[in-house]
Amino acid sequence: MATETLDSVAIVFPRKLDEVVKVVKVVVKRPKKLRSKREKEEDEEVVVVEGIEVERDVSMKFDVFINDEDDAASGPEKTEFAGSFMNVPRKHKHGKKIRTGLRLGITELLEDLGAEDDKSVLVTSVPRYGSDAITIGGVKIEFDS
């Protein structure tokens, strides 16, 4: 159960996206800032959305955005689209829910935002449809070689 704060509001995981929780914003610490060009070529910095639980037979999608700062006033000029998670409905007899994760490379996004020297970034999950069917277990940043 991870807890991160944003403007003194605690975000507790796992977190269900539903009609009440339209958007999940979480400040995520980066493992290392100001990496060399060689380090960036060897290891991609990735945002990991873990413990995604979704109803197998429901169509749903959410988008992930990265902000260069945890300032609530940051606008589109300080935000980059990182990627999407989508579930295509399937009819299977084994289990109604699936549990999976999402890994999105953000090294270039951080460069574009000028956020390479930030200790943390704001990760925003925005449900597009079918949000009642999804739970997010946590968000972190790590390196992928």
Coordinates of C-alpha atoms in Angstrom, one line a residue:
M1 CA 0.0 0.0 0.0
A2 CA 2.0 3.0 -1.2
T3 CA 1.2 6.5 -0.2
E4 CA 2.3 9.7 -2.0
T5 CA 1.2 13.2 -1.4
L6 CA 0.1 16.0 -3.7
D7 CA -0.8 19.3 -2.2
S8 CA -1.1 17.6 1.2
V9 CA -3.7 15.1 0.0
A10 CA -2.6 11.5 0.6
I11 CA -3.0 9.1 -2.4
V12 CA -3.4 5.5 -1.2
F13 CA -2.9 2.5 -3.4
P14 CA -4.5 0.4 -4.6
R15 CA -6.8 3.0 -6.0
K16 CA -10.0 2.4 -8.0
L17 CA -10.8 4.7 -10.9
D18 CA -14.5 5.4 -10.8
E19 CA -17.1 8.1 -11.0
V20 CA -15.7 9.8 -7.9
V21 CA -12.0 9.5 -8.7
K22 CA -11.8 10.9 -12.2
V23 CA -8.1 11.4 -12.3
V24 CA -5.2 10.0 -10.2
K25 CA -2.3 12.3 -9.7
V26 CA 0.7 11.1 -7.8
V27 CA 4.2 12.6 -7.2
V28 CA 6.7 9.9 -7.9
K29 CA 10.4 10.1 -6.8
R30 CA 12.9 9.4 -9.5
P31 CA 15.7 6.8 -8.7
K32 CA 18.4 9.2 -10.0
K33 CA 18.5 12.6 -11.5
L34 CA 21.0 14.2 -14.0
R35 CA 22.1 11.1 -15.7
S36 CA 25.0 11.2 -18.3
K37 CA 24.3 10.7 -22.0
R38 CA 25.9 7.2 -21.7
E39 CA 23.6 6.3 -18.8
K40 CA 20.6 7.4 -20.8
E41 CA 21.6 5.2 -23.7
E42 CA 22.2 2.2 -21.5
D43 CA 19.2 2.4 -19.3
E44 CA 15.7 3.7 -20.1
E45 CA 13.9 5.5 -17.3
V46 CA 10.4 4.0 -17.1
V47 CA 7.3 4.8 -15.2
V48 CA 5.7 1.6 -14.0
V49 CA 1.9 1.4 -13.3
E50 CA 1.7 -1.8 -11.3
G51 CA -1.1 -4.0 -10.0
I52 CA -3.6 -3.0 -12.7
E53 CA -6.7 -5.0 -12.1
V54 CA -9.4 -4.9 -14.8
E55 CA -12.6 -6.8 -15.5
R56 CA -11.8 -9.2 -18.4
D57 CA -15.0 -8.6 -20.3
V58 CA -15.1 -4.8 -20.1
S59 CA -13.7 -2.4 -22.6
M60 CA -11.6 0.3 -20.9
K61 CA -8.8 2.8 -21.5
F62 CA -6.7 5.2 -19.4
D63 CA -3.9 7.6 -20.5
V64 CA -0.7 8.4 -18.5
F65 CA 0.8 11.9 -18.5
I66 CA 4.1 13.2 -17.0
N67 CA 4.5 16.7 -15.6
D68 CA 7.9 18.3 -14.9
E69 CA 6.8 19.6 -11.5
D70 CA 4.3 18.8 -8.8
D71 CA 2.8 22.3 -9.0
A72 CA -0.9 22.3 -9.4
A73 CA -0.7 25.3 -11.7
S74 CA 1.4 23.5 -14.3
G75 CA -0.4 23.5 -17.7
P76 CA -0.2 21.7 -21.0
E77 CA 3.2 23.2 -21.8
K78 CA 4.7 21.3 -18.9
T79 CA 2.9 18.0 -19.6
E80 CA 3.9 15.1 -21.9
F81 CA 1.7 12.2 -23.0
A82 CA 3.6 9.0 -21.9
G83 CA 1.2 6.3 -23.2
S84 CA -2.1 4.4 -22.7
F85 CA -3.4 1.2 -21.2
M86 CA -6.3 -0.4 -23.0
N87 CA -8.3 -3.6 -22.3
V88 CA -10.2 -5.3 -25.2
P89 CA -13.1 -7.4 -23.8
R90 CA -12.6 -11.2 -23.9
K91 CA -14.9 -14.0 -22.9
H92 CA -13.0 -16.6 -21.0
K93 CA -14.3 -19.1 -18.5
H94 CA -11.2 -18.8 -16.2
G95 CA -11.5 -15.7 -14.0
K96 CA -13.3 -12.5 -14.3
K97 CA -10.4 -10.2 -13.6
I98 CA -6.9 -9.9 -15.0
R99 CA -3.9 -8.4 -13.1
T100 CA -1.2 -6.8 -15.2
G101 CA 1.1 -3.8 -15.3
L102 CA 2.2 -1.0 -17.7
R103 CA 5.7 0.2 -18.4
L104 CA 6.3 3.4 -20.3
G105 CA 9.7 4.9 -21.3
I106 CA 10.1 8.5 -20.1
T107 CA 13.8 9.3 -20.7
E108 CA 13.0 11.5 -23.8
L109 CA 9.9 13.0 -22.2
L110 CA 11.9 14.2 -19.3
E111 CA 14.4 15.8 -21.7
D112 CA 11.6 17.5 -23.6
L113 CA 10.1 18.8 -20.4
G114 CA 13.5 20.0 -19.1
A115 CA 12.9 17.8 -16.0
E116 CA 16.1 15.8 -16.0
D117 CA 17.2 17.5 -12.8
D118 CA 13.9 17.1 -10.9
K119 CA 13.9 14.8 -7.9
S120 CA 10.3 13.7 -8.7
V121 CA 7.7 14.1 -11.3
L122 CA 3.9 14.2 -11.3
V123 CA 2.3 11.1 -13.0
T124 CA -1.3 11.6 -13.9
S125 CA -3.7 8.7 -14.9
V126 CA -6.7 9.9 -16.8
P127 CA -9.5 7.4 -17.5
R128 CA -11.1 7.7 -20.9
Y129 CA -13.8 5.1 -20.7
G130 CA -14.7 2.0 -18.7
S131 CA -13.1 3.4 -15.5
D132 CA -15.4 1.6 -13.1
A133 CA -13.7 -1.6 -14.1
I134 CA -10.1 -0.7 -13.1
T135 CA -7.9 -0.6 -10.0
I136 CA -4.3 0.7 -10.0
G137 CA -2.0 -0.9 -7.5
G138 CA 0.8 1.7 -7.5
V139 CA 3.1 3.9 -9.5
K140 CA 6.9 4.0 -9.5
I141 CA 9.9 5.0 -11.6
E142 CA 12.8 2.6 -12.3
F143 CA 15.5 1.9 -14.9
D144 CA 15.1 -0.7 -17.6
S145 CA 18.2 -1.9 -19.4

